[in-house]
CSV table of C-alpha atoms in Angstrom, one decimal:
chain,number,residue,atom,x,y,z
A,1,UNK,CA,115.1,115.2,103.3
A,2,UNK,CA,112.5,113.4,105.3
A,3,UNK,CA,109.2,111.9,103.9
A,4,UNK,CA,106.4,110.8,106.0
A,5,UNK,CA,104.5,108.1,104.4
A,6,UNK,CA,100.8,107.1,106.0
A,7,UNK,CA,99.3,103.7,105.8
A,8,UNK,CA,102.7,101.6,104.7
A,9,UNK,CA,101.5,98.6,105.7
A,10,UNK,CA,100.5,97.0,102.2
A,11,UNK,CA,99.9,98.0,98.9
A,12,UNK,CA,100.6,101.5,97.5
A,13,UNK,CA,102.2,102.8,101.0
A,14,UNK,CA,104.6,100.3,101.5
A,15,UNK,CA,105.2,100.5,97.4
A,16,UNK,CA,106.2,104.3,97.6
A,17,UNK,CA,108.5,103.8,100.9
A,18,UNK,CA,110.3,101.5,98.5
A,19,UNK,CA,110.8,103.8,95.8
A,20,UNK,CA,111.2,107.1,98.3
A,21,UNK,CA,114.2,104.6,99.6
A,22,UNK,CA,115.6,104.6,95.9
A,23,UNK,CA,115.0,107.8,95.3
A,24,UNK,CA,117.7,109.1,98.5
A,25,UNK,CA,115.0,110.2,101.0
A,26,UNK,CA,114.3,109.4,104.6
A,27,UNK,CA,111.4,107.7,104.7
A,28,UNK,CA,109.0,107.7,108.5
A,29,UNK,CA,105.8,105.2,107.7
A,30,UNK,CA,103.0,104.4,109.6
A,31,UNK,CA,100.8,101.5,109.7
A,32,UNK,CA,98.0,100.0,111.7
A,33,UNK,CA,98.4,96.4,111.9
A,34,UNK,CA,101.7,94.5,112.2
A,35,UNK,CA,102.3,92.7,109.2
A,36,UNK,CA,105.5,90.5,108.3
A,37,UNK,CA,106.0,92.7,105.2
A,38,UNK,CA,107.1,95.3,107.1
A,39,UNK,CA,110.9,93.5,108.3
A,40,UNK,CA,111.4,94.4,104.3
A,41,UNK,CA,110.6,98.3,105.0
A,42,UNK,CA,113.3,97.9,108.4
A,43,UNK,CA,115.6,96.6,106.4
A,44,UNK,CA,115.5,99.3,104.1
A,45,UNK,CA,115.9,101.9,106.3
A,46,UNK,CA,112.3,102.8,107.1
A,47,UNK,CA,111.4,104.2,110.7
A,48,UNK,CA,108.3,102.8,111.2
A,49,UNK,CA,105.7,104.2,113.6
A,50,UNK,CA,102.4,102.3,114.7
A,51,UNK,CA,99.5,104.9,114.8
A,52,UNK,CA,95.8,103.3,114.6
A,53,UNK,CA,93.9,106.9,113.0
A,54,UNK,CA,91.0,106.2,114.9
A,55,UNK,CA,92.6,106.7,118.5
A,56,UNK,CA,93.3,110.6,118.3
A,57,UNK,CA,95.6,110.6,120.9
A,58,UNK,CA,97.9,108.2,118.6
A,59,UNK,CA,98.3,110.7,115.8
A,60,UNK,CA,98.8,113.4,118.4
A,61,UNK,CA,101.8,111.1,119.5
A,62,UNK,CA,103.0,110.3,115.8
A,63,UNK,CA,103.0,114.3,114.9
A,64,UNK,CA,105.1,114.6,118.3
A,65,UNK,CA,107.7,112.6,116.8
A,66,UNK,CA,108.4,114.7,114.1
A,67,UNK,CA,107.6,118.1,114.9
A,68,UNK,CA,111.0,118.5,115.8
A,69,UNK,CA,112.2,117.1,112.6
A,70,UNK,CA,114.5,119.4,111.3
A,71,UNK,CA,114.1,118.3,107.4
A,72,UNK,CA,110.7,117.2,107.0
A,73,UNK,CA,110.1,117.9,103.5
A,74,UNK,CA,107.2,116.3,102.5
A,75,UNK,CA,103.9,114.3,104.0
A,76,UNK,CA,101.8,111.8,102.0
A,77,UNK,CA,98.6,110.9,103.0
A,78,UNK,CA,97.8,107.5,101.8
A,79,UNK,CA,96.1,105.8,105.3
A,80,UNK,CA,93.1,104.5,103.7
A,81,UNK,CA,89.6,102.1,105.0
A,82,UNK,CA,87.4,100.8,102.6
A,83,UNK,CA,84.2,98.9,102.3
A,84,UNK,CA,80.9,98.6,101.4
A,85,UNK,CA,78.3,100.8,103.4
A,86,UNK,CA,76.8,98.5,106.5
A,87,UNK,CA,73.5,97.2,106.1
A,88,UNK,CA,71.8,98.8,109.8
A,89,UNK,CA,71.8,102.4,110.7
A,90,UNK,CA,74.1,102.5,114.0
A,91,UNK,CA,76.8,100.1,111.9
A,92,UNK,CA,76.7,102.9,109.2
A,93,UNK,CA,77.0,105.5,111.8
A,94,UNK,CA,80.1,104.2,113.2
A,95,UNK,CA,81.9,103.0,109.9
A,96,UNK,CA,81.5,106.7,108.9
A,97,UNK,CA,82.7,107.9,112.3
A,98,UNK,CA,86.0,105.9,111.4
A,99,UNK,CA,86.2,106.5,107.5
A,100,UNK,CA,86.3,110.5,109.0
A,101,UNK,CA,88.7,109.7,111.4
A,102,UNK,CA,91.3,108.0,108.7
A,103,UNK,CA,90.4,110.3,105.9
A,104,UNK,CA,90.0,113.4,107.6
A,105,UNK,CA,90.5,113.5,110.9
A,106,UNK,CA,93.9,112.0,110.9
A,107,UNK,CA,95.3,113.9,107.9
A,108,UNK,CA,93.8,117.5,109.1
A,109,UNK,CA,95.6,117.0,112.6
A,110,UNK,CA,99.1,115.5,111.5
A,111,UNK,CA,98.8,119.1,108.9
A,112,UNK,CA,98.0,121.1,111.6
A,113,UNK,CA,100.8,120.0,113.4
A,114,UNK,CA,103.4,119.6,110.9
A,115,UNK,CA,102.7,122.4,108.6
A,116,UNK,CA,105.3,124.7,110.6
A,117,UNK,CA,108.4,122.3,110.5
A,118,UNK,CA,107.6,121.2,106.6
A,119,UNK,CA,107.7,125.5,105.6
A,120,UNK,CA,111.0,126.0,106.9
A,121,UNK,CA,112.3,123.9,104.4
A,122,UNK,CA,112.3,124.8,100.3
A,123,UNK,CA,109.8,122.6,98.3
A,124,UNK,CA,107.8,121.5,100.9
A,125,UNK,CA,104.9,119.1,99.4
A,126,UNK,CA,102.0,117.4,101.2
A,127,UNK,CA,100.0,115.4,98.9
A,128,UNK,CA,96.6,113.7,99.6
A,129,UNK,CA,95.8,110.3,97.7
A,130,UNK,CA,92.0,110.5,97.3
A,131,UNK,CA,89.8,108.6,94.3
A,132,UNK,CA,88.2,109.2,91.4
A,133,UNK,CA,84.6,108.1,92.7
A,134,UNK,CA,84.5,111.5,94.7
A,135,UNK,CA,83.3,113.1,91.8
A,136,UNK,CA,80.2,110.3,91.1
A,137,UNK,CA,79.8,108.7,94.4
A,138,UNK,CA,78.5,105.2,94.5
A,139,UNK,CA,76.0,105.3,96.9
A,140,UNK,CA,76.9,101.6,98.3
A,141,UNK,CA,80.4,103.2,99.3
A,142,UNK,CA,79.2,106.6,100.4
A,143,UNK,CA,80.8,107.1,103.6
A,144,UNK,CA,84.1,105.5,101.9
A,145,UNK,CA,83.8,108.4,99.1
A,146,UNK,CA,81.9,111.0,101.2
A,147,UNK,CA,84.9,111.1,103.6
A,148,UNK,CA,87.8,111.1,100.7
A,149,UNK,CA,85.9,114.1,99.1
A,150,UNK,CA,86.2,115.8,102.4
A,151,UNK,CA,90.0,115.1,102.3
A,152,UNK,CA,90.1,116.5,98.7
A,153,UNK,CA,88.5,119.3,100.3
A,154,UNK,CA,90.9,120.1,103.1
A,155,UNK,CA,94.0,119.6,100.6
A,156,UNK,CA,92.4,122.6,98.4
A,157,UNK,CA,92.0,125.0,101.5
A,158,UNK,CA,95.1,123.9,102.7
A,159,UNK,CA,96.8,124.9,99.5
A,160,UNK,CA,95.8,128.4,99.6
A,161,UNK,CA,96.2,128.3,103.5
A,162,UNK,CA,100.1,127.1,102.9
A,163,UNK,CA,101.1,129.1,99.6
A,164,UNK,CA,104.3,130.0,99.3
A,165,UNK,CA,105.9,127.8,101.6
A,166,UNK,CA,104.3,124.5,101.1
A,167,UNK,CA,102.7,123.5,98.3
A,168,UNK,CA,99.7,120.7,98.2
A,169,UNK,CA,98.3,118.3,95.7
A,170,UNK,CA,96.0,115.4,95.7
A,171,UNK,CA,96.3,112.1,93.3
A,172,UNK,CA,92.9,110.7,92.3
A,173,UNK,CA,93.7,107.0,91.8
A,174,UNK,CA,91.6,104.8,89.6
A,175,UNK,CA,91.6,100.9,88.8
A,176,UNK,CA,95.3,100.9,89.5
A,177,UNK,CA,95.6,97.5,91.3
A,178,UNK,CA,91.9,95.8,92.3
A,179,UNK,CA,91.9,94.3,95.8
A,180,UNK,CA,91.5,90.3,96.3
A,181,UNK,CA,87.7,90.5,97.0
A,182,UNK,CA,87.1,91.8,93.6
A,183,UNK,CA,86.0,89.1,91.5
A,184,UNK,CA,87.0,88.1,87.4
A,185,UNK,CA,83.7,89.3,86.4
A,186,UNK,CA,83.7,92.9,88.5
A,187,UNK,CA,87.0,93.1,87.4
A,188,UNK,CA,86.0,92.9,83.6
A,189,UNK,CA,82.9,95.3,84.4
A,190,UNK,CA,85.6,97.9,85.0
A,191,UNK,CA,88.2,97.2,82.5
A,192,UNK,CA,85.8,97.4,80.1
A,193,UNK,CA,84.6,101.0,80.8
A,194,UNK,CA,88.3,102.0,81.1
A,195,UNK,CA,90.0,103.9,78.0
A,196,UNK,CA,93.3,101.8,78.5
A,197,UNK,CA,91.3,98.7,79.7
A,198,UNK,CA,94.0,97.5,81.7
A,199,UNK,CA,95.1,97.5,85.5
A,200,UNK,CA,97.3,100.2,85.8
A,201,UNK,CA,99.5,98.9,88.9
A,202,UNK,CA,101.2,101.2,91.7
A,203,UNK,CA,104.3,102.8,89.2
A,204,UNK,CA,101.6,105.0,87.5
A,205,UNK,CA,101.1,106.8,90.8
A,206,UNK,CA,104.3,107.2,91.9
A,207,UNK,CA,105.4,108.5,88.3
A,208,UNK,CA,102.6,111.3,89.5
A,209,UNK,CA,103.9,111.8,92.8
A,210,UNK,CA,107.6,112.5,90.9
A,211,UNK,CA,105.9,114.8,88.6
A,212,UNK,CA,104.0,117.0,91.9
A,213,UNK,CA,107.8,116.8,93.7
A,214,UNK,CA,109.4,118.1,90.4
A,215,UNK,CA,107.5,120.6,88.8
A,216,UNK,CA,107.6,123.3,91.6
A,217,UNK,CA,104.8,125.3,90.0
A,218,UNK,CA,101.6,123.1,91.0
A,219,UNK,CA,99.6,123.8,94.1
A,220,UNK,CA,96.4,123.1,94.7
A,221,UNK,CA,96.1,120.3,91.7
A,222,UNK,CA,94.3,117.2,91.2
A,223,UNK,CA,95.8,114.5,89.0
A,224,UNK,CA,94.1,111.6,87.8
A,225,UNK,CA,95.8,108.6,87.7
A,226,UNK,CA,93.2,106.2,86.3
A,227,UNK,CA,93.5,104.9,82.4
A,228,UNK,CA,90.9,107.2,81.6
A,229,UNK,CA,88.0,105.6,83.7
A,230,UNK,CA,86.7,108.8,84.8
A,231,UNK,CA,85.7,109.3,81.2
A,232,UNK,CA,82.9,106.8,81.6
A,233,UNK,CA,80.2,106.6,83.6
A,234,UNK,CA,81.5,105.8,87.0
């Protein structure tokens, strides 16, 4: 079977090509940016498909290459921009214009598109990687989190728009592996209102993409993947 993995480039996408790879699948990633990292993912097998989210008529062309695919069996969204909210009006305009396109946008068409070829297969998944802060948005990363709880939206309608032949989950990640800008003392700020006050790293999540591929009975689910942090106050 056939996987298509979004946003490969670094980080958790290129992490679960790797272990898609081990696993026996066929793995189609996209990325943005060329990075050298990527020769590893070629090497491995990968086919790997540049698609910037933001230029619709590049995800139109990335769907066309596997609409025909006759064993597409499962689609995970991982694509993913993040920052801080711009300081001026018109810059926050347009970083929410592309948050949408990445987050939404990108995912809603490539479903759209796609959703035919992955039901004619048996245990057809799409899952959606969102976050934990959809459910207490930050407001200095609104249009970050605004935009993923409008993916975690779409997944749930899709769910019920898809059931029986293709079933669709979302993972809410939380402090699983904190990016280089985050600094020793934010880093301890969030440790230390985390249950299992540690990093989780990227296995975590794919153990909970195993679990939605396995267990054949969950649609429509959210897991959280996040040592507990959602406990807290976010």
């Amino acid at each position: 079977m056939r996987a298509l993995v979004t946003g490969v480039g670094r980080r958790l996408g290129f992490y679960l090509c790797e272990q898609l790879v081990a696993a026996g699948w066929q793995v189609t990633g996209q990325y943005r940016s060329t990075r050298p990292e990527l020769e590893r993912l070629r090497s491995l097998g990968v086919e790997l498909i540049q698609a910037d989210f933001t230029r619709p008529n590049e995800v139109a062309a990335l769907a066309a290459g596997l609409v025909d695919c006759p064993d597409l069996g499962l689609i995970i969204h991982n694509a993913s921009a993040f920052e801080p909210l711009a300081e001026d009006v018109a810059a926050r305009l347009a970083q929410f214009d592309r948050f949408y396109q990445v987050h939404m946008a990108a995912p809603f068409a490539l479903n759209q598109a796609l959703a035919p070829r992955l039901a004619g297969n048996d245990n057809a998944s799409i899952i959606q990687i969102t976050d934990i802060y959809i459910h207490a948005p930050p407001p200095q990363f609104a249009s970050y989190v605004a935009t993923k709880a409008g993916a975690h939206s779409l997944a749930m309608s899709l769910a019920r728009e898809l059931a029986p032949a293709v079933r669709v989950n979302t993972i809410e990640p939380g402090p699983i592996l904190f990016l280089d800008e985050h600094d020793e003392v934010w880093r301890e700020q969030v440790l230390a209102k985390t249950p299992l006050a540690r990093e989780g790293g990227l296995e975590p999540i794919w153990q909970a993409v195993q679990l939605l591929l396995s267990n054949t009975y969950m649609t429509g689910a959210s897991i959280k993947v996040d040592g507990g942090r959602s406990l807290a106050r976010l």
